[in-house]
PDB file of C-alpha atoms in Angstrom:
ATOM      1  CA  UNK K  15      -0.045   0.059   0.021  1.00 40.00           C
ATOM      2  CA  UNK K  16       1.286   3.441  -0.901  1.00 43.00           C
ATOM      3  CA  UNK K  17       1.987   5.744   2.101  1.00 42.00           C
ATOM      4  CA  UNK K  18       2.820   9.072   0.329  1.00 45.00           C
ATOM      5  CA  UNK K  19      -0.567  10.784   0.663  1.00 46.00           C
ATOM      6  CA  UNK K  20       0.082  14.045   2.599  1.00 44.00           C
ATOM      7  CA  UNK K  21      -3.262  15.805   2.877  1.00 48.00           C
ATOM      8  CA  UNK K  22      -3.747  15.969   6.762  1.00 50.00           C
ATOM      9  CA  UNK K  23      -6.965  16.265   8.757  1.00 47.00           C
ATOM     10  CA  UNK K  24      -7.881  19.929   8.623  1.00 53.00           C
ATOM     11  CA  UNK K  25     -11.008  21.912   9.440  1.00 56.00           C
ATOM     12  CA  UNK K  26     -11.221  25.159   7.886  1.00 56.00           C
ATOM     13  CA  UNK K  27     -13.633  27.819   9.209  1.00 61.00           C
ATOM     14  CA  UNK K  28     -16.227  25.278  10.336  1.00 62.00           C
ATOM     15  CA  UNK K  29     -17.369  24.826   6.631  1.00 67.00           C
ATOM     16  CA  UNK K  30     -14.887  22.314   5.263  1.00 73.00           C
ATOM     17  CA  UNK K  31     -12.735  19.378   6.169  1.00 78.00           C
ATOM     18  CA  UNK K  32     -10.241  17.781   3.976  1.00 79.00           C
ATOM     19  CA  UNK K  33      -8.496  14.631   5.054  1.00 81.00           C
ATOM     20  CA  UNK K  34      -6.983  11.367   4.153  1.00 84.00           C
ATOM     21  CA  UNK K  35      -8.285   8.279   6.085  1.00 86.00           C
ATOM     22  CA  UNK K  36      -6.567   5.110   6.530  1.00 89.00           C
ATOM     23  CA  UNK K  37      -8.535   2.058   7.139  1.00 90.00           C
ATOM     24  CA  UNK K  38      -7.589  -1.593   8.074  1.00 91.00           C
ATOM     25  CA  UNK K  39      -9.479  -4.520   6.670  1.00 93.00           C
ATOM     26  CA  UNK K  40     -12.840  -4.785   8.316  1.00 92.00           C
ATOM     27  CA  UNK K  41     -15.927  -2.569   9.044  1.00 90.00           C
ATOM     28  CA  UNK K  42     -15.349   1.171   8.706  1.00 89.00           C
ATOM     29  CA  UNK K  43     -18.822   2.589   9.346  1.00 87.00           C
ATOM     30  CA  UNK K  44     -22.370   1.407   9.867  1.00 87.00           C
ATOM     31  CA  UNK K  45     -25.279   2.697   7.765  1.00 88.00           C
ATOM     32  CA  UNK K  46     -25.256   6.397   8.363  1.00 87.00           C
ATOM     33  CA  UNK K  47     -25.945   9.884   6.838  1.00 83.00           C
ATOM     34  CA  UNK K  48     -24.430  13.261   7.719  1.00 84.00           C
ATOM     35  CA  UNK K  49     -25.661  16.785   8.512  1.00 84.00           C
ATOM     36  CA  UNK K  50     -23.111  17.902   5.735  1.00 86.00           C
ATOM     37  CA  UNK K  51     -22.190  17.061   2.072  1.00 89.00           C
ATOM     38  CA  UNK K  52     -19.356  14.488   1.557  1.00 90.00           C
ATOM     39  CA  UNK K  53     -16.987  13.788  -1.250  1.00 91.00           C
ATOM     40  CA  UNK K  54     -14.944  10.697  -1.024  1.00 93.00           C
ATOM     41  CA  UNK K  55     -12.444   9.159  -3.368  1.00 95.00           C
ATOM     42  CA  UNK K  56     -10.487   5.881  -2.946  1.00 96.00           C
ATOM     43  CA  UNK K  57      -6.833   6.319  -3.216  1.00 93.00           C
ATOM     44  CA  UNK K  58      -5.566   2.720  -2.599  1.00 93.00           C
ATOM     45  CA  UNK K  59      -6.999  -0.675  -1.460  1.00 95.00           C
ATOM     46  CA  UNK K  60     -10.515  -1.761  -1.743  1.00 96.00           C
ATOM     47  CA  UNK K  61     -13.893  -1.122  -0.049  1.00 96.00           C
ATOM     48  CA  UNK K  62     -17.345  -2.495  -0.292  1.00 96.00           C
ATOM     49  CA  UNK K  63     -19.363   0.561  -0.398  1.00 94.00           C
ATOM     50  CA  UNK K  64     -23.186   0.122   0.254  1.00 93.00           C
ATOM     51  CA  UNK K  65     -25.343   3.074  -0.805  1.00 90.00           C
ATOM     52  CA  UNK K  66     -29.048   3.021  -0.147  1.00 85.00           C
ATOM     53  CA  UNK K  67     -28.878  -0.785   0.335  1.00 86.00           C
ATOM     54  CA  UNK K  68     -26.983  -1.436  -2.922  1.00 91.00           C
ATOM     55  CA  UNK K  69     -23.462  -2.803  -2.567  1.00 94.00           C
ATOM     56  CA  UNK K  70     -20.554  -1.969  -4.989  1.00 94.00           C
ATOM     57  CA  UNK K  71     -16.681  -2.554  -4.975  1.00 96.00           C
ATOM     58  CA  UNK K  72     -14.883   0.686  -4.820  1.00 96.00           C
ATOM     59  CA  UNK K  73     -11.089   0.764  -5.755  1.00 96.00           C
ATOM     60  CA  UNK K  74      -8.725   3.578  -6.720  1.00 96.00           C
ATOM     61  CA  UNK K  75     -10.540   6.211  -8.646  1.00 96.00           C
ATOM     62  CA  UNK K  76     -14.023   5.273  -7.390  1.00 97.00           C
ATOM     63  CA  UNK K  77     -15.563   8.381  -5.852  1.00 96.00           C
ATOM     64  CA  UNK K  78     -19.014   9.633  -4.527  1.00 94.00           C
ATOM     65  CA  UNK K  79     -20.718  12.718  -3.278  1.00 92.00           C
ATOM     66  CA  UNK K  80     -23.431  12.279  -0.600  1.00 91.00           C
ATOM     67  CA  UNK K  81     -25.969  14.803   0.389  1.00 88.00           C
ATOM     68  CA  UNK K  82     -27.695  15.278   3.663  1.00 83.00           C
ATOM     69  CA  UNK K  83     -30.343  12.703   2.762  1.00 83.00           C
ATOM     70  CA  UNK K  84     -28.070   9.761   1.433  1.00 88.00           C
ATOM     71  CA  UNK K  85     -27.102   6.844   3.809  1.00 87.00           C
ATOM     72  CA  UNK K  86     -24.256   4.688   3.154  1.00 90.00           C
ATOM     73  CA  UNK K  87     -21.759   2.301   4.851  1.00 92.00           C
ATOM     74  CA  UNK K  88     -18.171   1.244   4.181  1.00 92.00           C
ATOM     75  CA  UNK K  89     -16.474  -2.157   4.770  1.00 93.00           C
ATOM     76  CA  UNK K  90     -12.636  -2.379   4.050  1.00 94.00           C
ATOM     77  CA  UNK K  91     -11.957  -5.581   1.957  1.00 95.00           C
ATOM     78  CA  UNK K  92      -8.191  -4.819   2.024  1.00 92.00           C
ATOM     79  CA  UNK K  93      -6.206  -2.057   3.845  1.00 92.00           C
ATOM     80  CA  UNK K  94      -7.182   1.143   2.191  1.00 93.00           C
ATOM     81  CA  UNK K  95      -6.861   4.919   1.945  1.00 91.00           C
ATOM     82  CA  UNK K  96      -9.499   7.510   0.849  1.00 92.00           C
ATOM     83  CA  UNK K  97      -9.593  11.142   0.587  1.00 90.00           C
ATOM     84  CA  UNK K  98     -12.535  12.800   2.342  1.00 88.00           C
ATOM     85  CA  UNK K  99     -13.932  16.305   1.819  1.00 85.00           C
ATOM     86  CA  UNK K 100     -16.823  17.226   4.211  1.00 85.00           C
ATOM     87  CA  UNK K 101     -18.498  20.571   3.599  1.00 82.00           C
ATOM     88  CA  UNK K 102     -21.640  22.455   4.416  1.00 84.00           C
ATOM     89  CA  UNK K 103     -23.945  23.950   2.018  1.00 81.00           C
ATOM     90  CA  UNK K 104     -24.290  27.240   3.469  1.00 78.00           C
ATOM     91  CA  UNK K 105     -21.594  29.025   1.353  1.00 68.00           C
ATOM     92  CA  UNK K 106     -22.595  27.147  -1.714  1.00 77.00           C
ATOM     93  CA  UNK K 107     -24.892  28.153  -4.653  1.00 83.00           C
ATOM     94  CA  UNK K 108     -28.501  27.380  -3.780  1.00 89.00           C
ATOM     95  CA  UNK K 109     -28.911  25.587  -7.109  1.00 91.00           C
ATOM     96  CA  UNK K 110     -25.937  23.353  -6.511  1.00 87.00           C
ATOM     97  CA  UNK K 111     -27.178  22.470  -3.015  1.00 88.00           C
ATOM     98  CA  UNK K 112     -30.653  21.616  -4.446  1.00 90.00           C
ATOM     99  CA  UNK K 113     -29.129  19.507  -7.307  1.00 90.00           C
ATOM    100  CA  UNK K 114     -26.952  17.653  -5.033  1.00 87.00           C
ATOM    101  CA  UNK K 115     -29.856  17.065  -2.585  1.00 87.00           C
ATOM    102  CA  UNK K 116     -32.053  15.917  -5.344  1.00 89.00           C
ATOM    103  CA  UNK K 117     -30.026  12.934  -6.480  1.00 86.00           C
ATOM    104  CA  UNK K 118     -31.119   9.999  -4.513  1.00 82.00           C
ATOM    105  CA  UNK K 119     -28.206   7.692  -3.361  1.00 86.00           C
ATOM    106  CA  UNK K 120     -25.610  10.315  -4.136  1.00 88.00           C
ATOM    107  CA  UNK K 121     -23.427  10.756  -7.197  1.00 91.00           C
ATOM    108  CA  UNK K 122     -21.223   7.699  -7.862  1.00 92.00           C
ATOM    109  CA  UNK K 123     -18.460   7.713 -10.418  1.00 93.00           C
ATOM    110  CA  UNK K 124     -15.114   5.916 -11.506  1.00 96.00           C
ATOM    111  CA  UNK K 125     -12.169   7.938 -12.518  1.00 97.00           C
ATOM    112  CA  UNK K 126      -9.304   6.837 -14.648  1.00 97.00           C
ATOM    113  CA  UNK K 127      -5.650   7.292 -13.129  1.00 96.00           C
ATOM    114  CA  UNK K 128      -4.991  10.653 -14.768  1.00 97.00           C
ATOM    115  CA  UNK K 129      -8.190  12.074 -13.359  1.00 96.00           C
ATOM    116  CA  UNK K 130      -7.679  10.717  -9.989  1.00 94.00           C
ATOM    117  CA  UNK K 131      -4.197  12.344  -9.828  1.00 93.00           C
ATOM    118  CA  UNK K 132      -5.788  15.712 -10.990  1.00 93.00           C
ATOM    119  CA  UNK K 133      -8.510  15.544  -8.437  1.00 90.00           C
ATOM    120  CA  UNK K 134      -6.028  14.634  -5.585  1.00 87.00           C
ATOM    121  CA  UNK K 135      -3.878  17.719  -6.668  1.00 87.00           C
ATOM    122  CA  UNK K 136      -6.928  19.962  -6.635  1.00 84.00           C
ATOM    123  CA  UNK K 137      -7.820  18.789  -3.129  1.00 80.00           C
ATOM    124  CA  UNK K 138      -4.325  19.518  -1.804  1.00 80.00           C
ATOM    125  CA  UNK K 139      -4.300  22.961  -3.739  1.00 79.00           C
ATOM    126  CA  UNK K 140      -7.723  23.773  -2.060  1.00 74.00           C
ATOM    127  CA  UNK K 141      -6.496  22.769   1.315  1.00 72.00           C
ATOM    128  CA  UNK K 142      -3.332  24.784   0.907  1.00 75.00           C
ATOM    129  CA  UNK K 143      -4.911  27.864  -0.433  1.00 73.00           C
ATOM    130  CA  UNK K 144      -7.691  28.037   2.285  1.00 70.00           C
ATOM    131  CA  UNK K 145      -5.057  27.424   5.070  1.00 71.00           C
ATOM    132  CA  UNK K 146      -2.840  30.145   3.801  1.00 74.00           C
ATOM    133  CA  UNK K 147      -5.937  32.422   3.039  1.00 68.00           C
ATOM    134  CA  UNK K 148      -4.347  33.148  -0.397  1.00 63.00           C
ATOM    135  CA  UNK K 149      -6.250  35.803  -2.510  1.00 61.00           C
ATOM    136  CA  UNK K 150      -9.638  34.418  -3.494  1.00 57.00           C
ATOM    137  CA  UNK K 151      -9.188  31.395  -1.133  1.00 56.00           C
ATOM    138  CA  UNK K 152     -12.924  31.355  -0.383  1.00 57.00           C
ATOM    139  CA  UNK K 153     -13.696  30.609  -4.005  1.00 52.00           C
ATOM    140  CA  UNK K 154     -13.737  26.889  -2.868  1.00 48.00           C
ATOM    141  CA  UNK K 155     -16.859  27.596  -0.779  1.00 43.00           C
TER     142      UNK K 155
END
């Protein structure tokens, strides 16, 4: 398993958290939902991701966005790493919040290696710019 992922757990202005999460083989979380939006993407290993009762295998490049209404659970089939971005809708455009909230079961997708690396880079850039409060850092909200 690769261990060169460097995005650390950071909460930024109570609106956003970006983190890498390392899991050992076994149950990760029971069925649950959140009071925030959640983007997750698998970086390494394998999960069984159950969304609204439907199971699927998630490997590197598998990603999902869950809204306040979606429930899901994770079981780790092999030691694994994912990136997690949790955010509220209060600073987002109303139409985006409404769209994300209207898609039952969240948005599930599979990215190729090039896109996975680009997303990982963008997450690191967002975290860095927000922590440093660079000009226009709040564009990510």
